[in-house]
mmCIF file of C-alpha atoms in Angstrom:
data_model
loop_
_atom_site.group_PDB
_atom_site.id
_atom_site.type_symbol
_atom_site.label_atom_id
_atom_site.label_comp_id
_atom_site.label_asym_id
_atom_site.label_seq_id
_atom_site.Cartn_x
_atom_site.Cartn_y
_atom_site.Cartn_z
ATOM 1 C CA MET A 1 6.176 -5.713 23.181
ATOM 2 C CA ARG A 2 7.393 -7.894 26.049
ATOM 3 C CA ASP A 3 6.422 -11.020 24.117
ATOM 4 C CA ILE A 4 8.758 -10.024 21.264
ATOM 5 C CA PHE A 5 11.746 -9.739 23.562
ATOM 6 C CA ARG A 6 10.932 -12.569 25.954
ATOM 7 C CA LYS A 7 10.433 -15.140 23.230
ATOM 8 C CA THR A 8 14.181 -15.086 22.694
ATOM 9 C CA ALA A 9 15.019 -15.816 26.313
ATOM 10 C CA ALA A 10 15.359 -19.552 25.723
ATOM 11 C CA ILE A 11 17.842 -18.910 22.943
ATOM 12 C CA LEU A 12 19.833 -16.473 25.024
ATOM 13 C CA ALA A 13 19.861 -18.748 28.047
ATOM 14 C CA ALA A 14 21.968 -21.203 26.068
ATOM 15 C CA ALA A 15 24.586 -18.586 25.296
ATOM 16 C CA VAL A 16 27.027 -16.737 27.513
ATOM 17 C CA LEU A 17 26.530 -13.032 26.925
ATOM 18 C CA THR A 18 28.671 -10.414 28.627
ATOM 19 C CA VAL A 19 28.621 -6.663 28.504
ATOM 20 C CA SER A 20 32.023 -6.643 26.840
ATOM 21 C CA ALA A 21 30.937 -8.980 24.045
ATOM 22 C CA SER A 22 30.136 -6.963 20.960
ATOM 23 C CA VAL A 23 29.269 -7.516 17.335
ATOM 24 C CA SER A 24 30.506 -4.901 14.925
ATOM 25 C CA CYS A 25 28.227 -4.471 11.950
ATOM 26 C CA SER A 26 31.030 -2.847 9.992
ATOM 27 C CA GLY A 27 33.120 -5.959 10.370
ATOM 28 C CA LYS A 28 30.730 -8.228 8.519
ATOM 29 C CA LYS A 29 31.119 -8.989 4.828
ATOM 30 C CA SER A 30 28.403 -10.504 2.725
ATOM 31 C CA SER A 31 29.084 -13.161 0.105
ATOM 32 C CA PHE A 32 25.682 -12.681 -1.485
ATOM 33 C CA SER A 33 25.596 -11.832 -5.159
ATOM 34 C CA SER A 34 22.562 -10.895 -7.190
ATOM 35 C CA ASP A 35 24.245 -12.039 -10.408
ATOM 36 C CA PRO A 36 21.912 -14.716 -11.874
ATOM 37 C CA ASN A 37 24.951 -16.561 -13.241
ATOM 38 C CA ASN A 38 25.980 -17.252 -9.662
ATOM 39 C CA LEU A 39 22.809 -19.152 -8.837
ATOM 40 C CA ALA A 40 23.402 -22.546 -7.217
ATOM 41 C CA GLY A 41 24.081 -25.124 -9.908
ATOM 42 C CA GLY A 42 25.071 -22.477 -12.451
ATOM 43 C CA ASN A 43 21.924 -22.934 -14.571
ATOM 44 C CA ILE A 44 19.340 -20.208 -14.949
ATOM 45 C CA PRO A 45 15.750 -21.509 -14.697
ATOM 46 C CA ASP A 46 13.664 -21.143 -17.861
ATOM 47 C CA ASP A 47 11.156 -18.958 -16.023
ATOM 48 C CA TYR A 48 13.830 -16.741 -14.445
ATOM 49 C CA SER A 49 12.952 -13.045 -14.659
ATOM 50 C CA LYS A 50 15.286 -10.105 -14.249
ATOM 51 C CA ASP A 51 12.324 -7.780 -13.833
ATOM 52 C CA LEU A 52 12.492 -6.075 -10.440
ATOM 53 C CA GLU A 53 8.777 -6.491 -9.908
ATOM 54 C CA ASP A 54 9.195 -10.272 -10.095
ATOM 55 C CA MET A 55 12.044 -10.469 -7.587
ATOM 56 C CA PRO A 56 11.426 -11.503 -3.970
ATOM 57 C CA TYR A 57 11.967 -9.310 -0.933
ATOM 58 C CA GLY A 58 15.432 -7.779 -0.970
ATOM 59 C CA GLY A 59 15.612 -7.302 -4.703
ATOM 60 C CA GLU A 60 15.576 -3.540 -4.153
ATOM 61 C CA PHE A 61 16.880 -2.318 -0.818
ATOM 62 C CA GLN A 62 16.611 1.389 -0.169
ATOM 63 C CA LYS A 63 18.325 3.240 2.637
ATOM 64 C CA PHE A 64 16.508 6.134 4.277
ATOM 65 C CA GLU A 65 18.373 8.415 6.648
ATOM 66 C CA ALA A 66 16.835 9.892 9.774
ATOM 67 C CA GLY A 67 14.789 12.861 8.593
ATOM 68 C CA ASP A 68 13.830 11.316 5.257
ATOM 69 C CA ASN A 69 10.021 11.041 5.101
ATOM 70 C CA ASP A 70 10.116 12.506 8.639
ATOM 71 C CA TYR A 71 11.540 9.196 9.916
ATOM 72 C CA PRO A 72 13.149 9.720 13.356
ATOM 73 C CA LEU A 73 15.605 6.858 12.677
ATOM 74 C CA GLY A 74 17.295 5.590 9.565
ATOM 75 C CA ILE A 75 15.797 2.491 7.970
ATOM 76 C CA ASP A 76 16.822 -0.031 5.307
ATOM 77 C CA MET A 77 13.907 -1.726 3.566
ATOM 78 C CA ASP A 78 12.574 -2.966 0.250
ATOM 79 C CA PRO A 79 10.091 -0.217 -0.733
ATOM 80 C CA ARG A 80 8.242 -2.617 -3.049
ATOM 81 C CA PHE A 81 7.001 -4.408 0.077
ATOM 82 C CA VAL A 82 7.304 -1.950 2.964
ATOM 83 C CA THR A 83 5.244 1.194 2.447
ATOM 84 C CA ALA A 84 6.392 4.634 3.541
ATOM 85 C CA ASP A 85 3.656 4.619 6.178
ATOM 86 C CA GLU A 86 4.864 1.274 7.528
ATOM 87 C CA GLY A 87 8.401 2.639 7.588
ATOM 88 C CA ALA A 88 7.137 5.554 9.669
ATOM 89 C CA ALA A 89 5.422 3.189 12.117
ATOM 90 C CA LEU A 90 8.555 1.063 12.543
ATOM 91 C CA THR A 91 10.991 3.949 12.972
ATOM 92 C CA ASN A 92 8.716 5.845 15.364
ATOM 93 C CA TYR A 93 8.142 2.683 17.375
ATOM 94 C CA PHE A 94 11.823 1.974 17.995
ATOM 95 C CA TYR A 95 12.566 5.658 18.484
ATOM 96 C CA ALA A 96 9.896 5.771 21.192
ATOM 97 C CA LEU A 97 11.313 2.687 22.929
ATOM 98 C CA ASN A 98 14.757 4.283 22.883
ATOM 99 C CA THR A 99 13.908 7.836 23.903
ATOM 100 C CA GLY A 100 10.606 7.591 25.774
ATOM 101 C CA ASP A 101 9.044 9.966 23.246
ATOM 102 C CA THR A 102 5.305 9.582 23.784
ATOM 103 C CA GLU A 103 4.428 11.439 20.571
ATOM 104 C CA ALA A 104 6.400 8.916 18.523
ATOM 105 C CA PHE A 105 4.761 6.111 20.523
ATOM 106 C CA GLU A 106 1.299 7.417 19.662
ATOM 107 C CA LYS A 107 2.266 7.670 15.990
ATOM 108 C CA SER A 108 3.347 4.040 15.847
ATOM 109 C CA VAL A 109 0.917 2.108 18.073
ATOM 110 C CA HIS A 110 -2.885 2.197 17.804
ATOM 111 C CA PRO A 111 -4.434 4.341 20.569
ATOM 112 C CA ASP A 112 -6.747 1.535 21.695
ATOM 113 C CA LEU A 113 -3.789 -0.805 21.983
ATOM 114 C CA ILE A 114 -1.828 1.730 24.034
ATOM 115 C CA LYS A 115 -4.804 2.080 26.355
ATOM 116 C CA TYR A 116 -5.125 -1.698 26.653
ATOM 117 C CA ARG A 117 -1.423 -2.119 27.402
ATOM 118 C CA LEU A 118 -1.519 0.516 30.136
ATOM 119 C CA GLU A 119 -4.651 -0.937 31.715
ATOM 120 C CA ASN A 120 -2.974 -4.335 31.871
ATOM 121 C CA SER A 121 0.421 -3.216 33.146
ATOM 122 C CA GLU A 122 1.928 -1.795 36.299
ATOM 123 C CA TYR A 123 2.356 1.588 34.624
ATOM 124 C CA SER A 124 -0.040 4.511 34.736
ATOM 125 C CA THR A 125 1.429 6.668 31.961
ATOM 126 C CA GLU A 126 2.902 6.120 28.510
ATOM 127 C CA LYS A 127 6.191 7.615 29.702
ATOM 128 C CA GLU A 128 6.459 5.083 32.522
ATOM 129 C CA PHE A 129 5.574 2.267 30.134
ATOM 130 C CA LEU A 130 8.309 3.268 27.676
ATOM 131 C CA GLU A 131 10.851 3.604 30.460
ATOM 132 C CA GLY A 132 9.972 0.075 31.549
ATOM 133 C CA GLU A 133 10.451 -1.220 28.008
ATOM 134 C CA TYR A 134 13.817 0.509 27.795
ATOM 135 C CA GLU A 135 14.960 -1.189 30.996
ATOM 136 C CA LEU A 136 13.785 -4.521 29.621
ATOM 137 C CA LEU A 137 15.852 -3.992 26.487
ATOM 138 C CA LYS A 138 18.880 -3.125 28.610
ATOM 139 C CA GLN A 139 18.780 -6.671 29.961
ATOM 140 C CA TYR A 140 19.742 -7.759 26.431
ATOM 141 C CA THR A 141 22.075 -4.948 25.394
ATOM 142 C CA GLY A 142 23.878 -4.862 28.750
ATOM 143 C CA MET A 143 24.342 -1.109 28.406
ATOM 144 C CA ASP A 144 22.594 2.209 27.995
ATOM 145 C CA PHE A 145 22.029 2.410 24.266
ATOM 146 C CA THR A 146 21.008 4.610 21.388
ATOM 147 C CA PHE A 147 19.315 3.090 18.358
ATOM 148 C CA ASP A 148 20.868 3.940 15.004
ATOM 149 C CA TYR A 149 19.108 2.022 12.252
ATOM 150 C CA VAL A 150 16.102 -0.201 11.667
ATOM 151 C CA LEU A 151 16.809 -3.027 9.218
ATOM 152 C CA VAL A 152 13.792 -4.727 7.641
ATOM 153 C CA ASP A 153 15.470 -7.823 6.249
ATOM 154 C CA GLY A 154 12.440 -9.809 5.097
ATOM 155 C CA ARG A 155 8.699 -10.245 5.032
ATOM 156 C CA LEU A 156 7.317 -13.496 6.395
ATOM 157 C CA LYS A 157 4.764 -15.426 4.397
ATOM 158 C CA ASP A 158 1.137 -15.341 5.457
ATOM 159 C CA THR A 159 1.080 -18.905 6.662
ATOM 160 C CA GLU A 160 -1.873 -20.338 8.529
ATOM 161 C CA GLY A 161 -2.002 -18.905 12.024
ATOM 162 C CA ALA A 162 0.791 -16.374 11.476
ATOM 163 C CA PHE A 163 -1.393 -13.447 12.510
ATOM 164 C CA GLU A 164 -3.631 -15.264 14.981
ATOM 165 C CA SER A 165 -2.120 -13.825 18.176
ATOM 166 C CA TYR A 166 -2.005 -10.301 16.723
ATOM 167 C CA ASP A 167 -5.609 -10.559 15.522
ATOM 168 C CA LYS A 168 -6.755 -11.655 18.974
ATOM 169 C CA LEU A 169 -4.859 -8.804 20.574
ATOM 170 C CA MET A 170 -6.544 -6.233 18.346
ATOM 171 C CA GLU A 171 -9.954 -7.859 18.752
ATOM 172 C CA THR A 172 -9.536 -7.479 22.505
ATOM 173 C CA ALA A 173 -8.056 -3.985 22.481
ATOM 174 C CA SER A 174 -10.178 -2.499 19.687
ATOM 175 C CA PRO A 175 -13.208 -4.641 18.796
ATOM 176 C CA GLY A 176 -14.455 -4.049 15.252
ATOM 177 C CA CYS A 177 -11.439 -2.011 14.136
ATOM 178 C CA ASN A 178 -11.084 -1.740 10.369
ATOM 179 C CA ILE A 179 -7.937 -3.704 9.449
ATOM 180 C CA THR A 180 -7.156 -3.453 5.731
ATOM 181 C CA SER A 181 -3.683 -5.032 5.557
ATOM 182 C CA LYS A 182 -1.370 -7.192 7.667
ATOM 183 C CA ASN A 183 2.355 -7.745 7.330
ATOM 184 C CA LEU A 184 4.921 -9.561 9.445
ATOM 185 C CA TYR A 185 8.486 -8.342 9.026
ATOM 186 C CA MET A 186 11.880 -9.715 10.049
ATOM 187 C CA VAL A 187 13.501 -6.779 11.823
ATOM 188 C CA ASP A 188 16.897 -6.005 13.282
ATOM 189 C CA VAL A 189 18.001 -2.764 14.935
ATOM 190 C CA THR A 190 21.547 -1.489 15.284
ATOM 191 C CA TYR A 191 22.632 0.589 18.257
ATOM 192 C CA HIS A 192 25.652 2.013 20.016
ATOM 193 C CA ASN A 193 26.659 2.612 23.585
ATOM 194 C CA LYS A 194 25.412 5.977 24.876
ATOM 195 C CA VAL A 195 28.994 6.575 25.958
ATOM 196 C CA ASP A 196 30.003 6.077 22.339
ATOM 197 C CA ASP A 197 32.831 3.548 22.087
ATOM 198 C CA GLY A 198 32.878 3.666 18.293
ATOM 199 C CA ASN A 199 31.263 0.251 17.930
ATOM 200 C CA SER A 200 27.933 -0.667 16.374
ATOM 201 C CA TYR A 201 25.888 -3.524 17.797
ATOM 202 C CA SER A 202 22.912 -5.559 16.631
ATOM 203 C CA LEU A 203 19.799 -6.595 18.552
ATOM 204 C CA ARG A 204 19.552 -9.586 16.262
ATOM 205 C CA TYR A 205 22.835 -10.932 17.599
ATOM 206 C CA ARG A 206 21.854 -10.191 21.183
ATOM 207 C CA PHE A 207 18.528 -11.989 20.752
ATOM 208 C CA GLY A 208 19.881 -14.781 18.591
ATOM 209 C CA ASP A 209 17.349 -14.113 15.842
ATOM 210 C CA TYR A 210 15.326 -11.440 14.096
ATOM 211 C CA MET A 211 12.363 -9.804 15.804
ATOM 212 C CA ASP A 212 9.068 -10.632 14.083
ATOM 213 C CA ILE A 213 7.209 -7.320 13.984
ATOM 214 C CA ALA A 214 3.585 -7.183 12.858
ATOM 215 C CA VAL A 215 2.414 -4.018 11.123
ATOM 216 C CA TYR A 216 -1.318 -3.598 10.505
ATOM 217 C CA THR A 217 -3.004 -0.869 8.517
ATOM 218 C CA ILE A 218 -6.061 0.218 10.500
ATOM 219 C CA ASP A 219 -8.413 2.932 9.265
ATOM 220 C CA GLY A 220 -5.825 3.882 6.651
ATOM 221 C CA LYS A 221 -2.846 4.205 9.023
ATOM 222 C CA ALA A 222 -0.009 1.741 9.717
ATOM 223 C CA TYR A 223 0.588 0.631 13.300
ATOM 224 C CA VAL A 224 3.003 -1.736 15.006
ATOM 225 C CA ILE A 225 1.016 -4.421 16.824
ATOM 226 C CA SER A 226 2.889 -5.066 20.038
#
């Protein structure tokens, strides 16, 4: 988990961030259009397909509210790529980081990986570990925060070496575990000040980029590898 947040430190060091600086999600407007006639150049390729199954990630975004599929947070994702089980892992993971809920933590991170993280940290309990992660996140948000939504904005290609660090982590934490699928998602999370000021903020803008979150299916269950 710390690697995900710390990898953005170099980006953030180049920017001046203050507690009062905010990015309102509601204030952003997108110029994207899915109309094929608006493709660059104005010409539709001969092999262009309007079939949803042929479209890349983002062709079908679906919004799930907190409570849908027992998700503790709302999530936007393309269900053709992100499974319901992966959605559960992602929402429980960020909910646990936000609230310190150990049950949600255990639902989203493999038990062997939790054990490994605790054995190699200064913390003796899951609760203490989650509280430490919350304080680390506060260094970026500059405030006490409450997560609102998880936004899965893309799936990264399985390029050579993309999963190498995650594979090594699982090999160390849980040798011989049965991994049946691997995905790496581009994730943002929106949040608001616990003393609600009416504004919505984005971790992506605080970090300077998306978080790359690996989700592995192990023994038939999806887990965040962090």
